[in-house]
Amino acid sequence: MKIAFIGLGNMGGGMAANLVKAGHDVNAFDLSPDALARAQDNGCAPFTSVREAVAGVDAVVSMLPNGAIVESVYTADVLGQAPASALLLDCSTIDVATARKVEDAAAAAGYAMVDAPVSGGIAAANGGTLTFMVGGSDAAFARAEPILSAMGKAVIHAGDAGAGQAAKICNNMILGATMVATCEAFKLAERLGLDLQTFYDISSKASGQSWSMTSYCPVPGVGPQSPADNQYQGGFATALMLKDLKLAMEAAQTAGSDTPMGRRARELYEAFDAAGNGGLDFSAIIKTL
C-alpha cells in the first residue's frame, strides 16, 4: 500500500519505519527537517506539506501532539486532499470529543476513519510491538487492522468512534497511579531496611505485581532494563503522562465519574512537570519521594 504518515516524532518515526519494513511505500511529513531526514534514512519518501504527502495514497496515518492539531490537519489538509477511498487512522492520544468530531467530519466527507491510540512507548514503537486500541466501525477496523499490525503486537477493536481514545486514557490513568504507588512501595521498603532486589523478587511474584514493577521498574538495577537504568532518559516522558492524566480528568468530569486516585496522580505529575522534569521518563517521579 501507499501510506502517508503525518507526525514523525519519538513515536511516529519508529512507526513509519516499521511500515516500510512491512513492504509499504510511505510518504512522510513532519515540521521538523531532522525528523524528515531520519524518516528518509529509514526508507520513507519525505514531503514538505501534508497535502502533497496524502495525494494518491491508500491510507493516512497520523501521530500528532494534541486534539487541536489533529482537527486542524485533517480538516485543512487531509479531507478533500487524500483520495476518498483512503482509510484514515489517527494514532494520536487526544480527547474523546475531538476524536469523534474529526471522525464525524471524515464520514461526512466520504472517508472511513478510526482513532487508534497506542500503548508501549518509544521502544515498542521502534520494535513494532505497540498495542493499538481502535475506535470505529467494524468495516473501518477490518481495513485498519493489517496496517496497524505492521506496527504492533496487539490490535484491539474497542468500539465505535472515540472508543480507542476512551480506552487509552483509562489505561494510562491506571498506569500513572500504579507507578506512583510502585515508587512509594520501593521507597518504603528501602527505609524499612529491605534489599530492593529482594523486595522486587518477592512482590513481582505476589499480589503487588504490576506492569509498572515488572516491566518498567523505577529503581535502577532492579528488574528488566528500563529508563531508570539510563538516568530516566527515553521511555515515556512525564509531560506526556501528565497530558494523558489531564485528558482522563477532563473525561471523568464530563462523564460524572469520581476518580480520586487518578486526580491525585495528576496533581503529583503536575508538580513534577512544573519543577522542570517534563522531559524525564514518568518513572522518575520516584525522585520526589
Coordinates of C-alpha atoms in Angstrom, one line a residue:
M1 CA 0.0 0.0 0.0
K2 CA 1.0 3.6 -0.3
I3 CA 0.6 5.3 3.1
A4 CA 1.1 8.9 4.2
F5 CA 2.5 9.2 7.7
I6 CA 2.0 12.6 9.4
G7 CA 4.0 13.3 12.5
L8 CA 7.4 11.7 12.9
G9 CA 8.3 12.4 16.5
N10 CA 9.6 9.9 19.1
M11 CA 6.8 7.6 18.4
G12 CA 5.8 8.3 14.8
G13 CA 9.4 7.9 13.4
G14 CA 9.6 4.3 14.5
M15 CA 6.1 3.5 13.5
A16 CA 6.7 4.8 9.9
A17 CA 9.9 2.9 9.7
N18 CA 8.0 -0.3 10.6
L19 CA 5.5 0.3 7.8
V20 CA 8.4 0.5 5.4
K21 CA 9.8 -2.8 6.8
A22 CA 6.4 -4.4 6.2
G23 CA 6.7 -3.5 2.5
H24 CA 4.6 -0.4 2.3
D25 CA 5.5 2.8 0.4
V26 CA 5.5 5.6 3.0
N27 CA 5.1 9.3 2.2
A28 CA 6.4 11.1 5.3
F29 CA 5.7 14.6 6.6
D30 CA 6.8 16.5 9.7
L31 CA 7.5 20.1 10.5
S32 CA 11.0 19.1 11.7
P33 CA 13.6 18.8 9.0
D34 CA 15.6 16.4 11.2
A35 CA 12.6 14.1 11.7
L36 CA 12.1 14.1 7.9
A37 CA 15.8 13.3 7.3
R38 CA 15.6 10.3 9.8
A39 CA 12.4 9.1 8.0
Q40 CA 14.2 9.3 4.7
D41 CA 17.1 7.3 6.1
N42 CA 14.5 4.7 7.2
G43 CA 13.1 4.4 3.6
C44 CA 10.3 6.9 3.7
A45 CA 9.8 9.4 0.9
P46 CA 9.9 12.9 2.5
F47 CA 7.3 15.6 1.7
T48 CA 7.2 19.3 2.6
S49 CA 3.4 19.6 3.0
V50 CA 0.6 17.4 4.3
R51 CA -1.4 17.9 1.1
E52 CA 1.4 16.7 -1.1
A53 CA 2.0 13.7 1.2
V54 CA -1.6 12.5 1.1
A55 CA -2.1 12.8 -2.6
G56 CA -2.9 9.4 -4.2
V57 CA -2.4 7.3 -1.1
D58 CA -4.3 4.3 0.1
A59 CA -4.2 5.3 3.8
V60 CA -3.2 8.2 6.0
V61 CA -1.7 7.6 9.5
S62 CA -1.1 10.4 11.9
M63 CA 0.7 10.7 15.2
L64 CA 0.3 14.3 16.5
P65 CA 0.7 16.1 19.8
N66 CA -2.9 17.1 20.6
G67 CA -6.5 17.3 19.6
A68 CA -6.4 20.8 18.2
I69 CA -3.6 19.9 15.8
V70 CA -5.3 16.7 14.8
E71 CA -8.5 18.6 14.0
S72 CA -6.6 21.3 12.1
V73 CA -4.5 18.8 10.0
Y74 CA -7.5 16.7 9.0
T75 CA -10.0 19.4 8.2
A76 CA -7.5 21.7 6.4
D77 CA -5.1 19.3 4.7
V78 CA -6.4 15.7 4.6
L79 CA -10.1 15.8 4.0
G80 CA -10.7 16.6 0.3
Q81 CA -7.0 16.2 -0.5
A82 CA -6.5 12.5 0.1
P83 CA -8.5 10.2 -2.2
A84 CA -12.0 9.5 -0.8
S85 CA -11.1 5.8 -0.9
A86 CA -8.2 6.3 1.5
L87 CA -8.5 5.0 5.1
L88 CA -7.7 7.5 7.8
L89 CA -6.0 6.3 11.0
D90 CA -5.2 8.8 13.8
C91 CA -2.9 7.2 16.3
S92 CA -2.5 10.4 18.4
T93 CA -3.7 10.5 22.0
I94 CA -6.4 13.2 22.2
D95 CA -9.7 13.9 23.9
V96 CA -12.7 11.7 23.1
A97 CA -14.9 14.6 21.9
T98 CA -12.4 15.8 19.3
A99 CA -11.8 12.3 18.1
R100 CA -15.5 11.9 17.5
K101 CA -15.7 15.3 15.9
V102 CA -12.9 14.6 13.4
E103 CA -14.3 11.1 12.6
D104 CA -17.8 12.6 12.0
A105 CA -16.2 15.2 9.6
A106 CA -14.4 12.5 7.8
A107 CA -17.6 10.4 7.4
A108 CA -19.4 13.4 6.1
A109 CA -16.7 13.9 3.5
G110 CA -17.0 10.2 2.5
Y111 CA -14.0 8.8 4.3
A112 CA -13.6 5.8 6.6
M113 CA -11.6 6.6 9.8
V114 CA -10.5 5.1 13.0
D115 CA -9.0 6.5 16.2
A116 CA -6.1 4.1 17.2
P117 CA -4.1 5.4 20.1
V118 CA -1.1 3.3 21.2
S119 CA 0.4 1.9 24.4
G120 CA 4.0 0.7 24.7
G121 CA 6.3 3.8 24.5
I122 CA 9.3 4.5 22.3
A123 CA 10.9 1.1 22.5
A124 CA 7.7 -0.6 21.4
A125 CA 7.2 2.0 18.6
N126 CA 10.7 1.2 17.3
G127 CA 10.3 -2.5 17.8
G128 CA 6.9 -2.8 16.2
T129 CA 5.3 -4.2 19.5
L130 CA 2.8 -1.5 20.2
T131 CA -0.8 -2.2 21.4
F132 CA -3.4 -0.3 19.5
M133 CA -6.8 0.5 20.9
V134 CA -9.1 1.2 18.0
G135 CA -12.4 3.1 17.7
G136 CA -14.5 3.0 14.6
S137 CA -16.9 0.9 12.6
D138 CA -16.4 -2.8 12.1
A139 CA -15.7 -2.2 8.4
A140 CA -13.1 0.5 9.1
F141 CA -11.5 -1.7 11.8
A142 CA -11.2 -4.6 9.3
R143 CA -9.3 -2.3 6.9
A144 CA -7.2 -0.8 9.6
E145 CA -6.1 -4.0 11.3
P146 CA -3.4 -5.1 8.8
I147 CA -1.9 -1.7 8.7
L148 CA -1.7 -1.4 12.5
S149 CA -0.5 -5.0 12.8
A150 CA 2.7 -3.9 10.9
M151 CA 3.4 -1.6 13.8
G152 CA 2.2 -3.5 16.8
K153 CA 1.8 -6.8 18.6
A154 CA -1.9 -6.3 19.5
V155 CA -4.7 -4.5 17.7
I156 CA -8.0 -4.5 19.6
H157 CA -11.3 -3.1 18.5
A158 CA -12.6 -1.1 21.5
G159 CA -15.9 0.1 19.9
D160 CA -17.3 2.9 17.9
A161 CA -15.7 6.3 17.1
G162 CA -13.8 7.6 20.1
A163 CA -13.7 4.3 21.9
G164 CA -10.0 3.9 21.3
Q165 CA -9.3 7.2 23.0
A166 CA -11.5 6.3 25.9
A167 CA -9.6 3.0 26.4
K168 CA -6.2 4.8 26.1
I169 CA -6.9 7.5 28.8
C170 CA -8.4 4.9 31.2
N171 CA -5.4 2.6 30.7
N172 CA -2.9 5.4 31.3
M173 CA -4.8 6.6 34.4
I174 CA -4.1 3.2 35.8
L175 CA -0.5 3.4 34.7
G176 CA 0.1 6.8 36.2
A177 CA -1.5 5.9 39.6
T178 CA 0.2 2.5 39.8
M179 CA 3.6 3.9 39.0
V180 CA 3.3 6.4 41.9
A181 CA 2.2 3.5 44.2
T182 CA 5.1 1.4 43.0
C183 CA 7.6 4.2 43.7
E184 CA 6.1 4.7 47.1
A185 CA 6.4 1.0 47.9
F186 CA 10.1 0.8 46.9
K187 CA 11.0 3.8 48.9
L188 CA 9.2 2.5 52.0
A189 CA 10.8 -0.9 51.5
E190 CA 14.2 0.8 51.4
R191 CA 13.6 2.8 54.6
L192 CA 12.4 -0.4 56.3
G193 CA 15.8 -2.0 55.6
L194 CA 14.7 -4.3 52.8
D195 CA 17.1 -5.1 50.0
L196 CA 15.3 -3.7 46.9
Q197 CA 16.2 -6.6 44.6
T198 CA 14.9 -9.0 47.3
F199 CA 11.7 -6.9 47.6
Y200 CA 11.3 -7.0 43.8
D201 CA 11.8 -10.7 43.8
I202 CA 9.0 -11.1 46.4
S203 CA 6.5 -8.5 45.2
S204 CA 6.9 -9.3 41.5
K205 CA 5.6 -12.8 42.3
A206 CA 3.0 -11.7 44.8
S207 CA -0.2 -9.6 44.8
G208 CA 1.7 -6.3 44.5
Q209 CA 2.8 -7.3 41.0
S210 CA 2.0 -4.7 38.2
W211 CA 3.4 -3.7 34.8
S212 CA 5.0 -0.7 36.5
M213 CA 7.0 -3.0 38.6
T214 CA 7.9 -6.0 36.4
S215 CA 8.2 -4.3 33.0
Y216 CA 9.2 -0.8 34.0
C217 CA 10.8 -0.8 37.4
P218 CA 11.5 2.7 38.6
V219 CA 14.6 1.6 40.6
P220 CA 18.0 1.5 38.8
G221 CA 19.5 -2.0 38.6
V222 CA 16.3 -3.8 39.6
G223 CA 14.1 -5.8 37.2
P224 CA 14.4 -5.7 33.4
Q225 CA 16.2 -2.8 31.6
S226 CA 14.2 0.3 32.0
P227 CA 14.7 4.1 31.8
A228 CA 15.7 4.1 35.4
D229 CA 18.9 2.4 34.3
N230 CA 19.6 5.3 31.9
Q231 CA 19.1 8.2 34.4
Y232 CA 15.4 8.2 33.4
Q233 CA 16.1 9.3 29.8
G234 CA 13.9 8.0 27.0
G235 CA 10.8 6.0 27.6
F236 CA 7.5 7.8 28.2
A237 CA 8.0 11.4 29.1
T238 CA 6.5 12.9 32.3
A239 CA 4.9 15.7 30.1
L240 CA 3.1 13.0 28.1
M241 CA 1.9 11.2 31.2
L242 CA 0.6 14.5 32.5
K243 CA -1.2 15.2 29.2
D244 CA -2.9 11.8 29.4
L245 CA -3.9 12.3 33.1
K246 CA -5.4 15.7 32.2
L247 CA -7.4 14.1 29.4
A248 CA -8.6 11.4 31.8
M249 CA -9.7 14.0 34.4
E250 CA -11.5 16.0 31.7
A251 CA -13.3 12.9 30.5
A252 CA -14.2 12.0 34.1
Q253 CA -15.7 15.4 34.7
T254 CA -17.7 15.1 31.5
A255 CA -18.9 11.6 32.4
G256 CA -19.6 12.5 36.1
S257 CA -17.2 9.8 37.2
D258 CA -15.2 10.1 40.5
T259 CA -11.5 9.3 40.1
P260 CA -9.7 10.2 43.3
M261 CA -6.6 8.2 42.6
G262 CA -6.4 9.5 39.1
R263 CA -6.8 13.0 40.3
R264 CA -4.1 12.7 42.9
A265 CA -1.7 11.2 40.3
R266 CA -2.4 14.1 38.0
E267 CA -1.6 16.5 40.9
L268 CA 1.7 14.8 41.6
Y269 CA 2.8 14.7 37.9
E270 CA 1.7 18.3 37.5
A271 CA 4.1 19.4 40.3
F272 CA 6.9 17.2 39.0
D273 CA 6.5 18.6 35.5
A274 CA 6.3 22.2 36.8
A275 CA 9.7 21.6 38.6
G276 CA 11.3 21.1 35.2
N277 CA 11.1 17.4 34.8
G278 CA 8.8 17.1 31.9
G279 CA 11.5 15.5 29.7
L280 CA 12.3 12.7 32.1
D281 CA 10.6 9.4 32.0
F282 CA 7.5 9.3 34.1
S283 CA 9.0 6.7 36.5
A284 CA 11.5 9.4 37.6
I285 CA 8.7 10.6 39.9
I286 CA 10.4 8.3 42.4
K287 CA 12.9 11.2 42.9
T288 CA 10.2 13.2 44.7
L289 CA 9.7 10.6 47.5

